[in-house]
Coordinates of C-alpha atoms in Angstrom, one line a residue:
Chain A
D22 CA -0.3 0.1 0.2
G23 CA 1.5 3.6 -0.7
G24 CA 1.9 5.8 1.4
I25 CA 3.8 7.9 4.5
T26 CA 5.3 6.5 7.5
Q27 CA 6.4 8.3 10.7
S28 CA 8.4 6.4 13.0
P29 CA 8.3 6.0 15.9
K30 CA 4.9 7.0 17.3
Y31 CA 5.9 8.0 20.3
L32 CA 9.0 9.6 21.7
F33 CA 10.6 10.6 24.6
R34 CA 13.3 12.7 24.9
K35 CA 15.7 14.2 27.5
E36 CA 16.9 17.4 27.8
G37 CA 19.5 18.6 25.9
Q38 CA 19.4 15.5 23.9
N39 CA 19.2 15.8 19.9
V40 CA 16.4 13.1 18.7
T41 CA 15.3 12.5 14.8
L42 CA 11.9 11.4 13.8
S43 CA 11.7 9.1 11.1
C44 CA 9.5 10.0 7.4
E45 CA 9.4 7.6 4.5
Q46 CA 6.8 7.6 1.6
N47 CA 6.2 5.6 -1.5
L48 CA 4.0 7.8 -3.4
N49 CA 6.8 9.1 -5.9
H50 CA 6.2 12.5 -4.5
D51 CA 8.6 15.3 -4.3
A52 CA 7.8 17.8 -1.7
M53 CA 7.6 16.5 1.8
Y54 CA 6.9 18.9 4.7
W55 CA 7.2 18.8 8.6
Y56 CA 4.6 20.9 10.8
R57 CA 4.1 20.5 14.3
Q58 CA 0.7 21.1 16.2
D59 CA 0.4 22.0 19.6
P60 CA -2.6 21.3 21.5
G61 CA -6.1 23.6 20.4
Q62 CA -4.0 24.8 17.5
G63 CA -3.3 24.9 14.1
L64 CA -0.6 23.8 12.4
R65 CA 3.0 25.2 11.7
L66 CA 5.2 24.5 9.2
I67 CA 8.6 23.6 9.9
Y68 CA 10.9 22.6 7.2
Y69 CA 10.1 21.4 3.7
S70 CA 11.6 19.8 0.4
Q71 CA 10.7 20.3 -3.2
I72 CA 13.5 18.0 -4.7
V73 CA 16.3 15.8 -3.2
N74 CA 19.3 17.5 -1.6
D75 CA 17.3 20.8 -1.4
F76 CA 15.3 22.2 1.4
Q77 CA 13.4 25.6 2.9
K78 CA 13.0 26.6 6.5
G79 CA 9.1 27.3 7.1
D80 CA 8.0 29.2 9.9
I81 CA 9.3 27.9 13.3
A82 CA 12.8 26.0 11.8
E83 CA 14.9 27.4 15.0
G84 CA 16.1 24.9 16.6
Y85 CA 15.1 21.8 13.8
S86 CA 17.2 20.4 11.2
V87 CA 16.5 17.7 8.2
S88 CA 18.0 16.5 5.4
R89 CA 16.7 15.0 2.1
E90 CA 18.9 12.6 0.7
K91 CA 16.3 10.4 -1.1
K92 CA 13.2 11.4 -2.6
E93 CA 11.6 8.7 0.0
S94 CA 13.2 10.4 3.2
F95 CA 12.9 13.3 4.6
P96 CA 14.1 12.7 8.3
L97 CA 13.4 15.6 11.0
T98 CA 16.3 15.9 14.0
V99 CA 15.0 17.7 16.9
T100 CA 18.4 19.5 18.6
S101 CA 18.7 20.7 22.1
A102 CA 18.2 24.0 21.1
Q103 CA 14.6 23.8 20.6
K104 CA 13.6 25.2 24.0
N105 CA 10.1 23.6 23.8
P106 CA 10.1 20.2 21.7
T107 CA 6.9 18.4 23.4
A108 CA 4.1 18.4 20.2
F109 CA 2.6 16.4 18.3
Y110 CA 4.9 16.0 14.7
L111 CA 3.3 15.5 11.4
C112 CA 5.5 14.5 8.0
A113 CA 3.1 15.5 4.5
S114 CA 4.3 14.8 0.9
S115 CA 2.8 16.2 -2.4
F116 CA 3.0 16.4 -6.1
R117 CA 4.9 19.2 -7.7
T118 CA 2.8 20.9 -10.6
G119 CA 3.7 24.4 -11.6
Q120 CA 3.3 27.0 -8.7
A121 CA -0.1 26.2 -7.4
S122 CA 0.1 23.9 -4.1
T123 CA -1.1 20.5 -4.6
E124 CA -3.2 18.4 -2.0
A125 CA -1.0 17.1 0.4
F126 CA -1.6 13.7 2.1
F127 CA 0.1 13.0 6.0
G128 CA 1.3 10.3 8.3
Q129 CA 0.5 9.1 11.1
G130 CA 2.3 11.7 12.7
T131 CA 5.1 11.1 15.9
R132 CA 4.2 12.7 19.4
L133 CA 7.6 14.1 21.0
T134 CA 7.6 14.4 25.1
V135 CA 10.1 15.9 26.5
V136 CA 10.9 14.3 30.0
Chain B
Q12 CA -3.1 39.2 11.0
K13 CA -3.1 35.8 10.7
E14 CA -2.7 34.5 7.1
V15 CA -5.6 32.0 7.5
E16 CA -8.4 32.4 10.1
Q17 CA -11.2 29.7 10.9
N18 CA -14.6 30.5 12.9
S19 CA -14.1 29.7 16.1
G20 CA -16.4 27.2 17.1
P21 CA -16.7 25.4 18.7
L22 CA -19.5 24.0 16.4
S23 CA -22.6 22.2 17.6
V24 CA -25.1 20.9 15.2
P25 CA -28.0 18.6 15.6
E26 CA -27.6 15.1 13.6
G27 CA -29.1 15.6 10.2
A28 CA -28.5 19.3 10.1
I29 CA -26.2 21.3 7.6
A30 CA -23.0 22.4 9.2
S31 CA -21.4 25.6 7.7
L32 CA -17.4 25.7 8.4
N33 CA -15.5 28.7 7.0
C34 CA -12.6 30.3 6.6
T35 CA -10.9 33.9 5.2
Y36 CA -7.3 34.3 4.1
S37 CA -4.9 37.1 3.8
D38 CA -2.7 36.2 1.1
R39 CA -4.4 37.1 -2.1
V40 CA -2.8 35.1 -4.9
S41 CA -3.4 32.3 -3.0
Q42 CA -4.7 29.4 -5.9
S43 CA -5.2 26.5 -4.1
F44 CA -7.4 25.3 -0.7
F45 CA -8.3 22.5 1.1
W46 CA -10.4 21.5 4.0
Y47 CA -8.8 18.4 6.4
R48 CA -10.5 16.8 8.8
Q49 CA -8.2 15.4 12.2
Y50 CA -9.7 13.3 14.8
S51 CA -8.1 13.5 18.1
G52 CA -5.0 11.9 18.8
K53 CA -4.8 11.5 14.8
S54 CA -3.0 12.5 11.7
P55 CA -5.5 15.0 9.4
E56 CA -7.1 13.3 6.9
L57 CA -7.6 15.5 3.0
I58 CA -11.6 15.7 2.0
M59 CA -11.9 18.3 0.2
S60 CA -9.6 20.7 -2.2
I61 CA -10.6 23.5 -4.6
Y62 CA -8.9 26.1 -6.9
S63 CA -11.7 27.7 -8.9
N64 CA -14.3 29.7 -7.7
G65 CA -17.8 28.8 -7.6
D66 CA -18.5 25.2 -5.7
K67 CA -17.5 21.8 -5.7
E68 CA -19.4 18.8 -4.7
D69 CA -18.2 15.5 -3.0
G70 CA -21.0 13.2 -1.1
R71 CA -22.3 15.3 1.5
F72 CA -19.3 17.9 1.3
T73 CA -19.3 21.1 -0.1
A74 CA -16.4 23.1 -0.8
Q75 CA -17.2 26.7 -2.2
L76 CA -14.2 29.8 -3.1
N77 CA -14.8 32.8 -3.3
K78 CA -11.3 34.7 -4.1
A79 CA -12.8 38.2 -4.7
S80 CA -13.8 38.5 -1.0
Q81 CA -11.1 36.0 0.0
Y82 CA -13.7 33.1 1.5
V83 CA -13.7 29.4 1.5
S84 CA -16.1 27.4 3.1
L85 CA -17.1 24.1 3.9
L86 CA -20.8 22.8 4.1
I87 CA -21.6 19.2 5.3
R88 CA -25.1 18.4 4.6
D89 CA -26.9 15.2 6.6
S90 CA -24.3 15.5 9.5
Q91 CA -23.7 12.7 11.2
P92 CA -21.7 12.1 14.5
S93 CA -18.9 10.5 12.9
D94 CA -18.2 13.4 11.4
S95 CA -17.4 15.2 14.8
A96 CA -13.3 16.4 14.4
T97 CA -11.8 19.4 13.8
Y98 CA -11.8 20.5 10.5
L99 CA -8.5 22.4 9.1
C100 CA -8.7 25.0 6.4
A101 CA -5.3 25.8 4.2
A102 CA -4.2 28.4 2.1
G103 CA -1.5 27.7 -1.0
G104 CA 0.5 30.7 -1.5
T105 CA 3.2 32.1 -3.2
S106 CA 5.1 30.0 -1.5
Y107 CA 5.8 27.4 -3.7
G108 CA 5.1 24.1 -2.3
K109 CA 3.9 26.0 1.0
L110 CA 0.5 25.5 2.9
T111 CA -0.8 28.0 5.5
F112 CA -3.4 26.0 7.6
G113 CA -5.4 28.0 10.0
Q114 CA -6.1 27.2 13.0
G115 CA -9.3 24.8 13.5
T116 CA -12.9 24.3 14.4
I117 CA -14.1 21.6 16.3
L118 CA -17.1 20.3 15.6
T119 CA -19.5 18.3 17.7
V120 CA -22.6 16.6 15.6
H121 CA -25.1 15.4 18.7
P122 CA -28.0 12.9 18.3

Protein backbone atom coordinates (compact mmCIF):
# COMPACT_ATOMS: atom_id res chain seq x y z
CA ASP A 1 0.00 0.00 0.00
CA GLY A 2 1.20 3.49 -0.83
CA GLY A 3 1.53 5.93 1.97
CA ILE A 4 3.61 7.95 4.38
CA THR A 5 5.18 6.22 7.35
CA GLN A 6 6.38 8.07 10.40
CA SER A 7 8.30 6.47 13.22
CA PRO A 8 8.28 6.20 16.09
CA LYS A 9 4.68 6.90 17.06
CA TYR A 10 5.73 8.06 20.53
CA LEU A 11 9.12 9.46 21.50
CA PHE A 12 10.49 10.64 24.81
CA ARG A 13 13.43 12.98 24.94
CA LYS A 14 15.59 13.97 27.84
CA GLU A 15 16.68 17.56 28.33
CA GLY A 16 19.67 18.41 26.14
CA GLN A 17 19.27 15.43 23.86
CA ASN A 18 18.93 15.41 20.07
CA VAL A 19 16.33 13.09 18.59
CA THR A 20 15.51 12.19 15.00
CA LEU A 21 12.01 11.55 13.66
CA SER A 22 11.72 9.36 10.60
CA CYS A 23 9.46 9.99 7.60
CA GLU A 24 9.32 7.71 4.56
CA GLN A 25 6.91 7.84 1.59
CA ASN A 26 6.33 5.51 -1.34
CA LEU A 27 3.90 7.76 -3.22
CA ASN A 28 6.59 9.03 -5.60
CA HIS A 29 5.93 12.54 -4.31
CA ASP A 30 8.55 15.20 -4.94
CA ALA A 31 7.73 17.54 -2.08
CA MET A 32 7.86 16.69 1.61
CA TYR A 33 7.02 18.76 4.68
CA TRP A 34 7.33 18.78 8.45
CA TYR A 35 4.68 20.44 10.59
CA ARG A 36 4.33 20.88 14.31
CA GLN A 37 0.98 20.90 16.11
CA ASP A 38 0.48 22.05 19.68
CA PRO A 39 -2.70 21.27 21.64
CA GLY A 40 -5.70 23.19 20.34
CA GLN A 41 -3.71 24.82 17.58
CA GLY A 42 -3.29 24.49 13.84
CA LEU A 43 -0.25 23.25 12.01
CA ARG A 44 2.94 25.28 11.76
CA LEU A 45 5.51 24.58 9.06
CA ILE A 46 9.00 23.67 10.23
CA TYR A 47 10.81 22.72 7.00
CA TYR A 48 9.90 21.67 3.49
CA SER A 49 11.72 20.16 0.55
CA GLN A 50 10.73 20.26 -3.12
CA ILE A 51 13.51 18.06 -4.52
CA VAL A 52 16.32 15.86 -3.32
CA ASN A 53 19.24 17.67 -1.68
CA ASP A 54 17.27 20.88 -1.31
CA PHE A 55 15.09 22.18 1.53
CA GLN A 56 13.76 25.48 2.86
CA LYS A 57 12.99 26.79 6.32
CA GLY A 58 9.37 27.19 7.28
CA ASP A 59 7.92 29.49 9.91
CA ILE A 60 9.45 27.82 12.98
CA ALA A 61 12.75 26.23 11.86
CA GLU A 62 14.85 27.28 14.85
CA GLY A 63 16.06 24.29 16.83
CA TYR A 64 15.31 21.82 14.03
CA SER A 65 17.33 20.35 11.17
CA VAL A 66 16.46 18.16 8.18
CA SER A 67 18.09 16.32 5.30
CA ARG A 68 16.77 15.09 1.95
CA GLU A 69 19.28 12.60 0.56
CA LYS A 70 16.62 10.39 -1.01
CA LYS A 71 13.29 11.22 -2.63
CA GLU A 72 11.50 8.84 -0.28
CA SER A 73 12.95 10.07 3.00
CA PHE A 74 12.85 13.35 4.94
CA PRO A 75 14.07 12.90 8.54
CA LEU A 76 13.67 15.66 11.11
CA THR A 77 16.13 16.18 13.96
CA VAL A 78 14.93 18.03 17.03
CA THR A 79 18.04 19.50 18.58
CA SER A 80 18.75 20.59 22.15
CA ALA A 81 18.41 24.17 20.92
CA GLN A 82 14.64 23.68 20.60
CA LYS A 83 13.46 24.93 23.97
CA ASN A 84 9.92 23.59 23.92
CA PRO A 85 9.87 20.49 21.73
CA THR A 86 6.89 18.72 23.28
CA ALA A 87 4.34 18.54 20.43
CA PHE A 88 2.73 16.38 17.77
CA TYR A 89 4.96 16.23 14.67
CA LEU A 90 3.43 15.58 11.28
CA CYS A 91 5.17 14.73 8.04
CA ALA A 92 3.39 15.28 4.73
CA SER A 93 4.14 14.91 1.03
CA SER A 94 2.71 16.09 -2.29
CA PHE A 95 3.37 16.21 -6.03
CA ARG A 96 4.87 19.26 -7.68
CA THR A 97 2.73 20.89 -10.36
CA GLY A 98 3.66 24.38 -11.48
CA GLN A 99 3.17 27.13 -8.97
CA ALA A 100 0.01 26.03 -7.18
CA SER A 101 0.32 23.88 -4.12
CA THR A 102 -1.19 20.47 -4.60
CA GLU A 103 -2.91 18.13 -2.18
CA ALA A 104 -0.70 17.09 0.70
CA PHE A 105 -1.10 13.80 2.52
CA PHE A 106 0.00 13.16 6.08
CA GLY A 107 1.68 10.38 7.98
CA GLN A 108 0.24 9.19 11.27
CA GLY A 109 2.41 11.55 13.32
CA THR A 110 5.00 11.31 16.08
CA ARG A 111 4.14 12.52 19.56
CA LEU A 112 7.30 13.86 21.21
CA THR A 113 7.47 14.45 24.94
CA VAL A 114 10.35 15.93 26.94
CA VAL A 115 10.94 14.11 30.22
CA GLN B 1 -2.95 39.26 11.28
CA LYS B 2 -3.27 35.51 10.81
CA GLU B 3 -2.81 34.38 7.22
CA VAL B 4 -5.61 31.83 7.38
CA GLU B 5 -8.38 32.32 9.89
CA GLN B 6 -11.29 30.02 10.71
CA ASN B 7 -14.50 30.66 12.62
CA SER B 8 -13.60 30.12 16.21
CA GLY B 9 -16.07 27.44 17.22
CA PRO B 10 -16.64 25.08 18.73
CA LEU B 11 -19.59 24.37 16.48
CA SER B 12 -22.36 22.08 17.63
CA VAL B 13 -25.10 20.85 15.30
CA PRO B 14 -27.79 18.17 15.63
CA GLU B 15 -27.58 14.98 13.63
CA GLY B 16 -29.00 15.45 10.15
CA ALA B 17 -28.40 19.21 10.06
CA ILE B 18 -26.05 21.18 7.81
CA ALA B 19 -22.74 22.17 9.36
CA SER B 20 -21.12 25.30 7.92
CA LEU B 21 -17.42 25.92 8.40
CA ASN B 22 -15.80 29.16 7.27
CA CYS B 23 -12.29 30.30 6.48
CA THR B 24 -10.74 33.56 5.29
CA TYR B 25 -7.24 34.11 3.96
CA SER B 26 -5.09 37.19 3.64
CA ASP B 27 -2.76 36.32 0.74
CA ARG B 28 -4.60 37.41 -2.41
CA VAL B 29 -2.41 35.29 -4.69
CA SER B 30 -3.30 32.01 -2.97
CA GLN B 31 -4.37 29.57 -5.67
CA SER B 32 -5.29 26.35 -3.90
CA PHE B 33 -7.42 25.59 -0.88
CA PHE B 34 -7.94 22.46 1.15
CA TRP B 35 -10.12 21.14 3.93
CA TYR B 36 -8.76 18.50 6.28
CA ARG B 37 -10.56 16.55 8.97
CA GLN B 38 -8.62 15.61 12.10
CA TYR B 39 -9.94 13.24 14.72
CA SER B 40 -8.59 13.62 18.24
CA GLY B 41 -5.07 12.20 18.50
CA LYS B 42 -4.88 11.41 14.77
CA SER B 43 -3.29 13.05 11.76
CA PRO B 44 -5.22 15.28 9.31
CA GLU B 45 -7.10 13.60 6.49
CA LEU B 46 -7.77 15.46 3.23
CA ILE B 47 -11.48 15.67 2.47
CA MET B 48 -11.78 18.46 -0.13
CA SER B 49 -9.60 20.53 -2.41
CA ILE B 50 -10.75 23.52 -4.47
CA TYR B 51 -8.85 25.66 -6.95
CA SER B 52 -11.51 27.69 -8.81
CA ASN B 53 -14.24 30.09 -7.76
CA GLY B 54 -17.59 28.46 -7.14
CA ASP B 55 -18.79 25.26 -5.57
CA LYS B 56 -17.34 21.78 -5.58
CA GLU B 57 -19.41 18.89 -4.30
CA ASP B 58 -18.29 15.45 -3.15
CA GLY B 59 -20.93 13.35 -1.49
CA ARG B 60 -22.20 15.15 1.60
CA PHE B 61 -19.42 17.75 1.39
CA THR B 62 -19.49 21.01 -0.58
CA ALA B 63 -16.55 23.39 -0.71
CA GLN B 64 -17.15 26.98 -1.79
CA LEU B 65 -14.48 29.43 -2.92
CA ASN B 66 -14.82 33.18 -3.45
CA LYS B 67 -11.43 34.64 -4.35
CA ALA B 68 -12.76 38.21 -4.53
CA SER B 69 -13.85 37.98 -0.90
CA GLN B 70 -10.90 35.74 0.04
CA TYR B 71 -13.32 33.28 1.57
CA VAL B 72 -13.56 29.51 1.61
CA SER B 73 -16.26 27.44 3.22
CA LEU B 74 -17.16 23.81 3.79
CA LEU B 75 -20.74 22.60 4.09
CA ILE B 76 -21.49 19.18 5.50
CA ARG B 77 -25.02 18.02 4.73
CA ASP B 78 -26.87 15.40 6.77
CA SER B 79 -24.25 15.68 9.53
CA GLN B 80 -23.46 12.47 11.37
CA PRO B 81 -21.88 11.92 14.81
CA SER B 82 -18.90 10.44 12.95
CA ASP B 83 -18.31 13.90 11.44
CA SER B 84 -17.38 15.18 14.93
CA ALA B 85 -13.76 16.28 14.55
CA THR B 86 -11.54 19.31 14.08
CA TYR B 87 -11.67 20.75 10.56
CA LEU B 88 -8.58 22.49 9.24
CA CYS B 89 -8.58 24.96 6.36
CA ALA B 90 -5.33 25.34 4.39
CA ALA B 91 -4.26 27.71 1.62
CA GLY B 92 -1.48 27.26 -0.90
CA GLY B 93 0.37 30.54 -1.11
CA THR B 94 2.97 32.10 -3.37
CA SER B 95 5.80 30.24 -1.65
CA TYR B 96 5.81 27.22 -3.86
CA GLY B 97 4.86 24.05 -2.07
CA LYS B 98 3.96 25.76 1.18
CA LEU B 99 0.56 25.32 2.78
CA THR B 100 -0.65 27.65 5.52
CA PHE B 101 -3.18 26.23 7.97
CA GLY B 102 -5.88 27.88 10.03
CA GLN B 103 -6.21 27.07 13.71
CA GLY B 104 -9.07 24.65 13.12
CA THR B 105 -12.74 24.53 14.06
CA ILE B 106 -14.04 21.83 16.38
CA LEU B 107 -17.32 20.36 15.16
CA THR B 108 -19.58 18.28 17.37
CA VAL B 109 -22.60 16.52 15.89
CA HIS B 110 -24.96 15.39 18.63
CA PRO B 111 -27.59 12.66 18.19
